[in-house]
CSV table of C-alpha atoms in Angstrom, one decimal:
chain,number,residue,atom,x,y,z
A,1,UNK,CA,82.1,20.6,-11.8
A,2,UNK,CA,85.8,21.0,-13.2
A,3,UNK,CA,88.0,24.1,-12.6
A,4,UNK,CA,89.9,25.7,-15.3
A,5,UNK,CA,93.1,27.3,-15.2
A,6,UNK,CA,93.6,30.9,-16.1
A,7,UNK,CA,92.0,30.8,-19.7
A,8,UNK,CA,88.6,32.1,-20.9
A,9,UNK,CA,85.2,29.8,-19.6
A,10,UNK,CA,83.7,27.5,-22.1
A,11,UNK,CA,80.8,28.4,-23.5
A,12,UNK,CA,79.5,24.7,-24.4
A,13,UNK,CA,76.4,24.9,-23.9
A,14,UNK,CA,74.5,21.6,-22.0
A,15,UNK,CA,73.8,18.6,-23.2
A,16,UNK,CA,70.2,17.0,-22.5
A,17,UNK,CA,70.2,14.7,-19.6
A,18,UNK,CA,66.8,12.5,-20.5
A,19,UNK,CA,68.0,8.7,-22.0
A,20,UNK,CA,67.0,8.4,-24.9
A,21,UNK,CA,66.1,4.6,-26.4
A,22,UNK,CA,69.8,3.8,-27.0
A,23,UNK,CA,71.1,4.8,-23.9
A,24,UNK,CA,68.7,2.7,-22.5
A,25,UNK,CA,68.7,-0.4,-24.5
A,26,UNK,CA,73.2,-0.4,-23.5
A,27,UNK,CA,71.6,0.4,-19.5
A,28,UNK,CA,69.4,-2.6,-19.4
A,29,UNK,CA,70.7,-5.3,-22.2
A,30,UNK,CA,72.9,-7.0,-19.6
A,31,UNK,CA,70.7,-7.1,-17.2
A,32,UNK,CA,68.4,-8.3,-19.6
A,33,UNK,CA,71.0,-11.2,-20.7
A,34,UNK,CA,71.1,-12.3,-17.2
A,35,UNK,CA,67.2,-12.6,-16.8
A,36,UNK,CA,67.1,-14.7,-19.6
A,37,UNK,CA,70.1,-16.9,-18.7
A,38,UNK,CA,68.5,-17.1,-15.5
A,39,UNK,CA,65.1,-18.3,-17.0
A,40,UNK,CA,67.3,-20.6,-19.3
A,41,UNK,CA,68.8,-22.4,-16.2
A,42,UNK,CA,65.6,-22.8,-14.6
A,43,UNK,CA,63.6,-24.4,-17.4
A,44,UNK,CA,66.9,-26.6,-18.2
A,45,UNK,CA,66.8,-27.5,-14.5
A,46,UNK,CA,63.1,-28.4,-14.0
A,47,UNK,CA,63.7,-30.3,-17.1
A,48,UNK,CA,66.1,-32.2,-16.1
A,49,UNK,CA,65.5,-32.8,-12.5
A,50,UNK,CA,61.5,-33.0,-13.3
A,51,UNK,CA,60.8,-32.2,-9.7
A,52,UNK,CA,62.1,-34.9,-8.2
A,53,UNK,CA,61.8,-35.2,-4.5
A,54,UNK,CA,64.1,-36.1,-1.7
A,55,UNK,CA,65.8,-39.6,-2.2
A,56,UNK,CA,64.3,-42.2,-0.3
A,57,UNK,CA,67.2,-44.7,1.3
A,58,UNK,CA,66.8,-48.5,-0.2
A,59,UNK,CA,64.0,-47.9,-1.5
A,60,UNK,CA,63.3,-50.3,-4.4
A,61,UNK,CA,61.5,-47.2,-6.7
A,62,UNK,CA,64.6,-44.5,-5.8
A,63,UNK,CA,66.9,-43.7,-8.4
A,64,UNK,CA,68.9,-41.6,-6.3
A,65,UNK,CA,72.6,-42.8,-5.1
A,66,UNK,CA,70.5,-43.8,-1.8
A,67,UNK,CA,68.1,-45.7,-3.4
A,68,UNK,CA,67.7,-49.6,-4.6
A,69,UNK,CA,66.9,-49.0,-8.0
A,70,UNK,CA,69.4,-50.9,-9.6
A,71,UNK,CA,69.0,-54.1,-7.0
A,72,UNK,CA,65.6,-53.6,-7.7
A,73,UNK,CA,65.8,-54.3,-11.5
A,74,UNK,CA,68.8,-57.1,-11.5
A,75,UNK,CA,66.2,-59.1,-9.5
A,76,UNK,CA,63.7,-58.9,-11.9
A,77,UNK,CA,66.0,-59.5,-14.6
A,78,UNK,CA,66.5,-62.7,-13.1
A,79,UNK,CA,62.7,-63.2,-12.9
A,80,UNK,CA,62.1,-62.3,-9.1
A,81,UNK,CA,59.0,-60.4,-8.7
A,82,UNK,CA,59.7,-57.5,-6.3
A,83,UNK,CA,56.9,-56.0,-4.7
A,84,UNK,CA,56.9,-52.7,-2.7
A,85,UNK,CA,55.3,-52.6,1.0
A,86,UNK,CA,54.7,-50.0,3.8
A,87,UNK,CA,52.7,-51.9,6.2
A,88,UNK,CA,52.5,-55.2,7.8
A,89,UNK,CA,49.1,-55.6,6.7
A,90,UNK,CA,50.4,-55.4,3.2
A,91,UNK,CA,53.4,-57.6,3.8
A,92,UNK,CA,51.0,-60.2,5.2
A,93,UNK,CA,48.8,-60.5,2.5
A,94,UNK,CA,51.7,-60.8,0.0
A,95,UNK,CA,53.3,-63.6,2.1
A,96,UNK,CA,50.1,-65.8,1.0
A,97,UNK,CA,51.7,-66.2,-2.4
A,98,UNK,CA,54.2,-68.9,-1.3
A,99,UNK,CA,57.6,-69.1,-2.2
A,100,UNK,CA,59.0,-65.1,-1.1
A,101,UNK,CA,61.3,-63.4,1.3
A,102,UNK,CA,60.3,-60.6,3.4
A,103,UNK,CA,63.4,-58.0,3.3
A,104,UNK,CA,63.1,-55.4,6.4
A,105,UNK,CA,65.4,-52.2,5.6
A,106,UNK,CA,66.4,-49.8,8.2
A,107,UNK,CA,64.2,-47.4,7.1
A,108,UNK,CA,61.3,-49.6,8.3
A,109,UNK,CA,61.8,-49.7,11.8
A,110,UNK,CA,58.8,-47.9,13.0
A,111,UNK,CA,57.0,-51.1,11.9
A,112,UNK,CA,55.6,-53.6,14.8
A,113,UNK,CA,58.1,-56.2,15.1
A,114,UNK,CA,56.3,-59.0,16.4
A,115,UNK,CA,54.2,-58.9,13.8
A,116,UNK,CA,56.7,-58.8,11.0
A,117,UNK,CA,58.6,-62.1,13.2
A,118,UNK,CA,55.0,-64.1,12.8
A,119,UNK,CA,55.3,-63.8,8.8
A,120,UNK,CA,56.5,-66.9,7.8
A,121,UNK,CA,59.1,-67.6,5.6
A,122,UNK,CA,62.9,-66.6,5.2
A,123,UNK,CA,63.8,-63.0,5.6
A,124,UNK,CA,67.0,-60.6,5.6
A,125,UNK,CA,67.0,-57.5,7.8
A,126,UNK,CA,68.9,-54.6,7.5
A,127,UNK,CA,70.7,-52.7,10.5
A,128,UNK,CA,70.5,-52.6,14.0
A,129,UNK,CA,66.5,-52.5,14.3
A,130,UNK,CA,64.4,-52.1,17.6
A,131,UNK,CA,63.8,-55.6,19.1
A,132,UNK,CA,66.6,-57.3,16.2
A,133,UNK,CA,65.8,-60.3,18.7
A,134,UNK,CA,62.3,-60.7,17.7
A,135,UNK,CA,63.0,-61.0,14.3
A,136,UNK,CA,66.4,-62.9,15.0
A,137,UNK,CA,66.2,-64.8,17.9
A,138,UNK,CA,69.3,-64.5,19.8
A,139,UNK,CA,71.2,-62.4,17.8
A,140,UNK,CA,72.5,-59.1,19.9
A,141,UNK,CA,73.7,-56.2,18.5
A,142,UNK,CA,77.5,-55.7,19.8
A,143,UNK,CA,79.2,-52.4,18.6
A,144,UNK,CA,79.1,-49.8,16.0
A,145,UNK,CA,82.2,-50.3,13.5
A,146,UNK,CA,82.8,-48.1,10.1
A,147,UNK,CA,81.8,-49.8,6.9
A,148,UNK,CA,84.6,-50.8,4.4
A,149,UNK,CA,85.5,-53.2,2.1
A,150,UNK,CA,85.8,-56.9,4.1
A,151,UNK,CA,86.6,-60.3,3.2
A,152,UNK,CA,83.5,-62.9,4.3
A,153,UNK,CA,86.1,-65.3,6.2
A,154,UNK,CA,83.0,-67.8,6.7
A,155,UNK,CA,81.8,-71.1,5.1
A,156,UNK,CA,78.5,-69.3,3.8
A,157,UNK,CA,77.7,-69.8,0.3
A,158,UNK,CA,75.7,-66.8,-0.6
A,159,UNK,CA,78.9,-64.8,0.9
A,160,UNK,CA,81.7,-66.8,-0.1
A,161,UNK,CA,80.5,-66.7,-3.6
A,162,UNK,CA,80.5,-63.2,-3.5
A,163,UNK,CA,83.8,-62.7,-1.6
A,164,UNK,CA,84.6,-59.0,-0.4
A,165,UNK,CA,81.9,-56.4,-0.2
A,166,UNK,CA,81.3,-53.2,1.5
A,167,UNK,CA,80.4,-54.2,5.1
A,168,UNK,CA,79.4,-52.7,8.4
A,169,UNK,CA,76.9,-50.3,10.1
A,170,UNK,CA,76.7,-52.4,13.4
A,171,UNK,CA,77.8,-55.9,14.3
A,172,UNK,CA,76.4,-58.5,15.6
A,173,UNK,CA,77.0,-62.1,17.9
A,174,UNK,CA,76.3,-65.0,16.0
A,175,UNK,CA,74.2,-67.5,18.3
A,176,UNK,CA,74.9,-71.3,18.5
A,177,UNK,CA,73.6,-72.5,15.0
A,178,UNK,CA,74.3,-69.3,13.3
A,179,UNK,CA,76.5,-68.4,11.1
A,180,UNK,CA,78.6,-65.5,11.1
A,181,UNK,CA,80.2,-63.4,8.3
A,182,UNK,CA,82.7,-60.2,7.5
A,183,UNK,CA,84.5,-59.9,10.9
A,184,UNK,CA,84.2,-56.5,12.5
A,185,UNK,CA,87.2,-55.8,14.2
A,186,UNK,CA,86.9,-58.8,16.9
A,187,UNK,CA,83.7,-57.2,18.2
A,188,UNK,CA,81.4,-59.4,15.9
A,189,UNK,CA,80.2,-60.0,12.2
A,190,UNK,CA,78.8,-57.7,10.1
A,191,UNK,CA,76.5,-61.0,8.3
A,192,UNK,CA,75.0,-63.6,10.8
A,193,UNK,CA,72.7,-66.0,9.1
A,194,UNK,CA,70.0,-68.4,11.1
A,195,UNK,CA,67.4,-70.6,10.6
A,196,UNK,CA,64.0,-69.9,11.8
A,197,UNK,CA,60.8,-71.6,12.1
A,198,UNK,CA,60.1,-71.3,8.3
A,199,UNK,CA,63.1,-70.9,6.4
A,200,UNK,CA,66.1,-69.0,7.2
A,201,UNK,CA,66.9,-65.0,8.7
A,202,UNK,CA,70.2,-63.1,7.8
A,203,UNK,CA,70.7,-60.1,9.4
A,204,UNK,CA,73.1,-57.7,7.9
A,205,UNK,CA,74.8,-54.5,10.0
A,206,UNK,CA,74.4,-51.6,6.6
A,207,UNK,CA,72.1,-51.9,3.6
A,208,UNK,CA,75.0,-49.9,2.0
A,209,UNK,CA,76.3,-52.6,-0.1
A,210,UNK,CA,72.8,-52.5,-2.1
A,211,UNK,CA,72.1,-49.2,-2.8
A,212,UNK,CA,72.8,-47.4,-6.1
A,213,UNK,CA,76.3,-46.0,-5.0
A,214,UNK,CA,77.8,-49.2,-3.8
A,215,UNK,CA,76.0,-51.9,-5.8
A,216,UNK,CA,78.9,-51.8,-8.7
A,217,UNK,CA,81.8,-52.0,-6.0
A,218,UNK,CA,83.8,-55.4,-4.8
A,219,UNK,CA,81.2,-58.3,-4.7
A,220,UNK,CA,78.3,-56.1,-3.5
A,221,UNK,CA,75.4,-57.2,-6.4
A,222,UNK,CA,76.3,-60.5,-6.2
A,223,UNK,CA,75.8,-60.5,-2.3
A,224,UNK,CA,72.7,-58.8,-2.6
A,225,UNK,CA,71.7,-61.3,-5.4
A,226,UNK,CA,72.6,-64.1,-3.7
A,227,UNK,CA,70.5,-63.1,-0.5
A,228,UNK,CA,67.3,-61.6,-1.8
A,229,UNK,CA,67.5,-64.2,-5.1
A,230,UNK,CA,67.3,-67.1,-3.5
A,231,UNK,CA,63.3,-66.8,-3.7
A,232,UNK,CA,60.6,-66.7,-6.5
A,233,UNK,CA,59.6,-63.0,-4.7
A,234,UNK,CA,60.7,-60.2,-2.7
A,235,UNK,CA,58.4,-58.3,-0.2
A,236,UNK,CA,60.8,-54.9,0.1
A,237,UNK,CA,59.6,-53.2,3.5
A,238,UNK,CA,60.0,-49.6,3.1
A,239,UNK,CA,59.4,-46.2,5.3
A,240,UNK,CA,56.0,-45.6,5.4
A,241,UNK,CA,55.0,-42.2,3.7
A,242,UNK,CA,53.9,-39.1,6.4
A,243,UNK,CA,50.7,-37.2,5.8
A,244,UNK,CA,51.0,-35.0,2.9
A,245,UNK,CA,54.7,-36.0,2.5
A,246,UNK,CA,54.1,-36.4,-1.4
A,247,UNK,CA,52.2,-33.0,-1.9
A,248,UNK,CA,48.8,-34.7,-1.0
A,249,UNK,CA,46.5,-33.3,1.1
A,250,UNK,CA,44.7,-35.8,3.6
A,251,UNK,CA,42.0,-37.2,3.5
A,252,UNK,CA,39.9,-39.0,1.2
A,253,UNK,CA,40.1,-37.7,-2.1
A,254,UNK,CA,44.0,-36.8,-1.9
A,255,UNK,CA,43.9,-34.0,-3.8
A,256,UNK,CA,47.1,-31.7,-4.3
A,257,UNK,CA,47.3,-28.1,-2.7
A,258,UNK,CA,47.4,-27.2,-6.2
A,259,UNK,CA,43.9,-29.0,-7.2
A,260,UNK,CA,42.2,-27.1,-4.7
A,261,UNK,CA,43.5,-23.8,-6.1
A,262,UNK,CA,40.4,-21.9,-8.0
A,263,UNK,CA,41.1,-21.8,-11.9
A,264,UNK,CA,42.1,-18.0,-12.2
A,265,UNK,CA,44.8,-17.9,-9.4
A,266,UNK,CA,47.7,-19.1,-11.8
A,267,UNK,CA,46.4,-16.6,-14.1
A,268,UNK,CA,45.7,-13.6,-11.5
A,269,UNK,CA,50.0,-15.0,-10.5
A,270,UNK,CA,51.3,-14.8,-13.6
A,271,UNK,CA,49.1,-11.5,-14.3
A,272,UNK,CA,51.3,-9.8,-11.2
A,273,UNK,CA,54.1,-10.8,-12.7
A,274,UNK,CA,54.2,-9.3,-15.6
A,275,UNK,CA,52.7,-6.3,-14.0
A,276,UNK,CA,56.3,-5.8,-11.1
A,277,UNK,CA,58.1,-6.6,-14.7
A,278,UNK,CA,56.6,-3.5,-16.3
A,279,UNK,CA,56.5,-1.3,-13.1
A,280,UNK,CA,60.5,-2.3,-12.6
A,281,UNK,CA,61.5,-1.4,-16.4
A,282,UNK,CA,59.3,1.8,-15.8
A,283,UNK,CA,60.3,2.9,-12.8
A,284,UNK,CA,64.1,1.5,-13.0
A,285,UNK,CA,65.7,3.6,-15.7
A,286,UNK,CA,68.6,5.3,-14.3
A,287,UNK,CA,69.9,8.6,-14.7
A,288,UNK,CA,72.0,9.5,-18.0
A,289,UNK,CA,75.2,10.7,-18.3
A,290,UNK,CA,77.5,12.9,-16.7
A,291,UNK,CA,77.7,16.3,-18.6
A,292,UNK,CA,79.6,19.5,-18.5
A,293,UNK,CA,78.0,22.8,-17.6
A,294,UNK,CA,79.4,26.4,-18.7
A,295,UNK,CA,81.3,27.9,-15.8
A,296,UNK,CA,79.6,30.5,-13.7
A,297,UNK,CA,83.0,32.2,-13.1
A,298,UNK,CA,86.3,32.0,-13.6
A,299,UNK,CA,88.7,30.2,-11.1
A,300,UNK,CA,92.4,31.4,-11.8
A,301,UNK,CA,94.8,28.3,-10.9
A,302,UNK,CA,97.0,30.8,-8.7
A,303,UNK,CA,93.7,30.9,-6.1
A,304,UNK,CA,93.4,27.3,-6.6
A,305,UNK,CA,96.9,26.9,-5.5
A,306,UNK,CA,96.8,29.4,-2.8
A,307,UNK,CA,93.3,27.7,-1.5
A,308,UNK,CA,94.7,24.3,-1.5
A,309,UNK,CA,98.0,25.2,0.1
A,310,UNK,CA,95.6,27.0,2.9
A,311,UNK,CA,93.9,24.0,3.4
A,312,UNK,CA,97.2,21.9,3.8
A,313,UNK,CA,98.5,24.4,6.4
A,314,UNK,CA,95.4,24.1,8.8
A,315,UNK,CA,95.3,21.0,8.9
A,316,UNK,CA,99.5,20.5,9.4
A,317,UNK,CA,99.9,18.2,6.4
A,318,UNK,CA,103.5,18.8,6.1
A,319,UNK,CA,104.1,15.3,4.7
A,320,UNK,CA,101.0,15.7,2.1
A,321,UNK,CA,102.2,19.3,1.0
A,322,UNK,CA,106.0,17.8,0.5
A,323,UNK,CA,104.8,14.5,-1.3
A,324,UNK,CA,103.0,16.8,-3.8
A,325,UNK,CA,106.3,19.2,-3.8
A,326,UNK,CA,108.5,16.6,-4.4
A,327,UNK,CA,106.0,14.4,-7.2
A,328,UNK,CA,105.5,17.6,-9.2
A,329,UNK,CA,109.4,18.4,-8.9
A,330,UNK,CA,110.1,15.0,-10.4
A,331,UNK,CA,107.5,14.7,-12.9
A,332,UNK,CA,109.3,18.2,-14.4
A,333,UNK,CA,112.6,16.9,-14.2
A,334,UNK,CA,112.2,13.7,-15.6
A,335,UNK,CA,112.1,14.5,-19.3
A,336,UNK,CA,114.7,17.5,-18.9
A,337,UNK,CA,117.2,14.1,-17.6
A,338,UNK,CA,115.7,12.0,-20.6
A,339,UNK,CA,114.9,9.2,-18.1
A,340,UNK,CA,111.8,7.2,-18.4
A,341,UNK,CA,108.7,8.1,-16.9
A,342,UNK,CA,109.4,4.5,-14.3
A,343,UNK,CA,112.9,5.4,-13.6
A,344,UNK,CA,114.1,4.3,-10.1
A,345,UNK,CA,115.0,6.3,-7.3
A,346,UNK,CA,118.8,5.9,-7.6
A,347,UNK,CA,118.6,6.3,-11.0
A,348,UNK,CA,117.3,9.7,-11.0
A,349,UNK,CA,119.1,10.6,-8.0
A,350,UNK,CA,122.4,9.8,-9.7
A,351,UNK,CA,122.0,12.0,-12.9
A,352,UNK,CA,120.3,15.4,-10.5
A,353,UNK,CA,123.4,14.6,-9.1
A,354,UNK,CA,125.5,14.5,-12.3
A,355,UNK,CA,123.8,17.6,-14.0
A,356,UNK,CA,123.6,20.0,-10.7
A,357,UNK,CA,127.0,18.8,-9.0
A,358,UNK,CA,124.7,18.4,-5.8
A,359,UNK,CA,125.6,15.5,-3.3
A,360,UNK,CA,123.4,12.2,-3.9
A,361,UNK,CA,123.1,11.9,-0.2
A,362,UNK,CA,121.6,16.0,0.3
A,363,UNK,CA,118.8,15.3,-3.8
A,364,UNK,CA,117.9,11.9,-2.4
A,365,UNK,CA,116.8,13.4,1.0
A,366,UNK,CA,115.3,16.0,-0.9
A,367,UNK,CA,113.0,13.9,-3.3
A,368,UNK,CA,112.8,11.3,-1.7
A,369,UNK,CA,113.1,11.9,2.2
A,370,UNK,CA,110.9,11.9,5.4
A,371,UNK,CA,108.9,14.2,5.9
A,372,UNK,CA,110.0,18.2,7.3
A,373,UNK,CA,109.6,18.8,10.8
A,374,UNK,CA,108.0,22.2,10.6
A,375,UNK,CA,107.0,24.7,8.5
A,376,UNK,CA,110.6,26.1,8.0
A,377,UNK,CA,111.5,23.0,6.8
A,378,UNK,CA,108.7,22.5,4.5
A,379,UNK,CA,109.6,26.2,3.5
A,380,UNK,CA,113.4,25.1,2.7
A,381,UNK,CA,112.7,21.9,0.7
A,382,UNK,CA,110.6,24.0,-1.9
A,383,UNK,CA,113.2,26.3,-2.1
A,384,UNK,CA,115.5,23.4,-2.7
A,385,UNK,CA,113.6,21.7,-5.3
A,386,UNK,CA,112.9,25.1,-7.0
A,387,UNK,CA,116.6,25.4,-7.4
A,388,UNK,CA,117.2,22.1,-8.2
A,389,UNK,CA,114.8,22.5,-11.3
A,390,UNK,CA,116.7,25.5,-12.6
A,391,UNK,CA,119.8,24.2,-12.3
A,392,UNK,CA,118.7,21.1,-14.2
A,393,UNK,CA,117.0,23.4,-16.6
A,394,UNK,CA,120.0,25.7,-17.2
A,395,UNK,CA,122.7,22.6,-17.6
């Protein structure tokens, strides 16, 4: 409700305050355009991503920047058959085939690693895996060092063809008969290759230099080719999957959570949906504008001023009461000066001072000074600024 000064009261009469279909079409269409950019981004998302799941580290399927994708298909390229295992039992049965090397990735370490050491053949393992010794009979793991780009400063030809590549993870010693590559700081090498009892066993401290991320950088494909390549096939020892870790329930048939939903509950779901829709358009409209009602009575702007001057005295705003003083004062006297409505301080002090004959010093404590100690004081500067404005006015 407004007040009005000493003038008749409107008799405007009200305006309805129900929306009509306008007002409620310039309520809701932005919230609108953000429900449908929202949808847009989820579709384009889903459509994109196509519910991928979490990367799977050097694994020879993963297109991720953790996976082996890319190793994966330069091998075949070259025609080496690359076959995915989980399990020892599977890795035995391939190893039947003949000519193929048996790569063990750090992600495989939960595997038995006897068993792996009794599959014949040459093999490359990855990191600093439980019982290395097994599989790579006296090598020892010796420190942990930060992978970077190393030079292989050894006679080996799969790593001196390949020269620097992105090394480290752990280190190892290199036993009598081995052959040790990519220095780690004095505290081993990064590449130690060995024979064994049926071909030959590198182990490597990171499988970094083969995933997707890396495999571009320094001499890292061609290291990778030259250590996996050097047989007719690969058996690539991965993580064995969890129970239910790709959306499968266990058991025998392996049916999805979502196969063993009855054949109305995506319906009865997408049903409730719409429903909370309609219920939040119906019930969300909000209220319509603001609108002006006729006056009951009138409200003379003396009273006003007297009430609001009360209200400043009981609650000792001297400083409040002379800021409004002194801002109305100014306001006035600014066109009767002709200075701009942003003048600065000094410059309406200065022509007060010109048109009134006041001293600067006594108008600039009066419009612009602290605040009065009492009530007299607060009494004084009005009368002040009163005078001021006649002066001004008479000049």
């Amino acid at each position: 409700m407004s007040l009005t000064g000493t003038g008749p009261a409107e008799t405007r009469e009200s305006a309805p305050t129900s929306p009509t279909a306008r007002s409620m079409w310039r309520a809701s269409r932005m919230a609108m355009l953000l429900g449908l950019i929202i949808v847009a981004a989820a579709v384009l998302s889903v459509a994109i991503g196509g519910g991928a799941g979490p990367s799977r580290r050097l694994d020879p399927d993963d297109t991720s920047l953790d996976g082996s994708k890319a190793l994966a298909q330069l091998l075949r390229s070259r025609g080496v058959t690359v076959d995915r295992a989980d399990s020892v039992t599977r890795a035995r049965e391939l190893s039947r085939s003949g000519d193929r090397l048996l790569l063990i990735t750090d992600t495989s370490f939960v595997l038995d690693p006897a068993a792996l050491a009794a599959i014949p053949g040459d093999r490359v393992v990855v990191g600093d895996l439980y019982r290395v010794d097994l599989l790579a009979p006296g090598v020892r793991s010796s420190a942990e060092v930060g992978s970077r780009s190393l030079e292989p400063a050894c006679p080996l030809p799969a790593a001196k063809a390949a020269g620097s590549a992105f090394m480290g993870g752990a280190a190892f010693t290199a036993p009598r008969g081995a052959t040790g590559c990519y220095p780690a700081d004095d505290d081993g090498w990064s590449l130690v290759s060995l024979p064994n009892a049926g071909g030959t066993t590198t182990v490597v401290g990171s499988g970094e230099f083969m995933t997707n991320r890396r495999l571009a950088e320094d001499g890292n494909a061609a290291l990778a080719l030259n250590l996996l390549g050097s047989a007719k096939a690969v058996t690539w020892l991965v993580e064995p999957p969890e129970d239910g870790a790709d959306g499968t329930v266990a058991g025998p048939a392996g049916r999805t959570v979502y196969d063993l939903m009855p054949p109305g509950v995506p319906w009865a779901v997408a049903m409730a949906a719409v429903a909370v829709l309609v219920t939040a358009l119906w019930r969300g409209r909000r209220l319509g504008p603001v609108v002006t009602e006729r006056l009951p009575v009138v409200v003379r702007a003396a009273e006003t001023v007297e009430g609001r001057g009360r209200l400043y005295r009981a609650r000792r705003a001297r400083g409040r009461a002379a800021d409004v003083l002194r801002a109305g004062a100014i306001d006035r006297l600014l066109p009767r000066l002709g200075l701009a409505p942003d003048a600065g301080r000094g410059e309406v002090v200065t022509a007060v001072a010109a048109r009134t004959g006041q001293d600067p010093v006594q108008v600039g404590a009066a419009l612009y000074g602290p605040e009065p100690a009492d009530d007299d004081g607060l009494v004084a500067l009005a009368h002040y600024l009163d005078s001021i404005e006649r002066t001004v006015g008479e000049h």
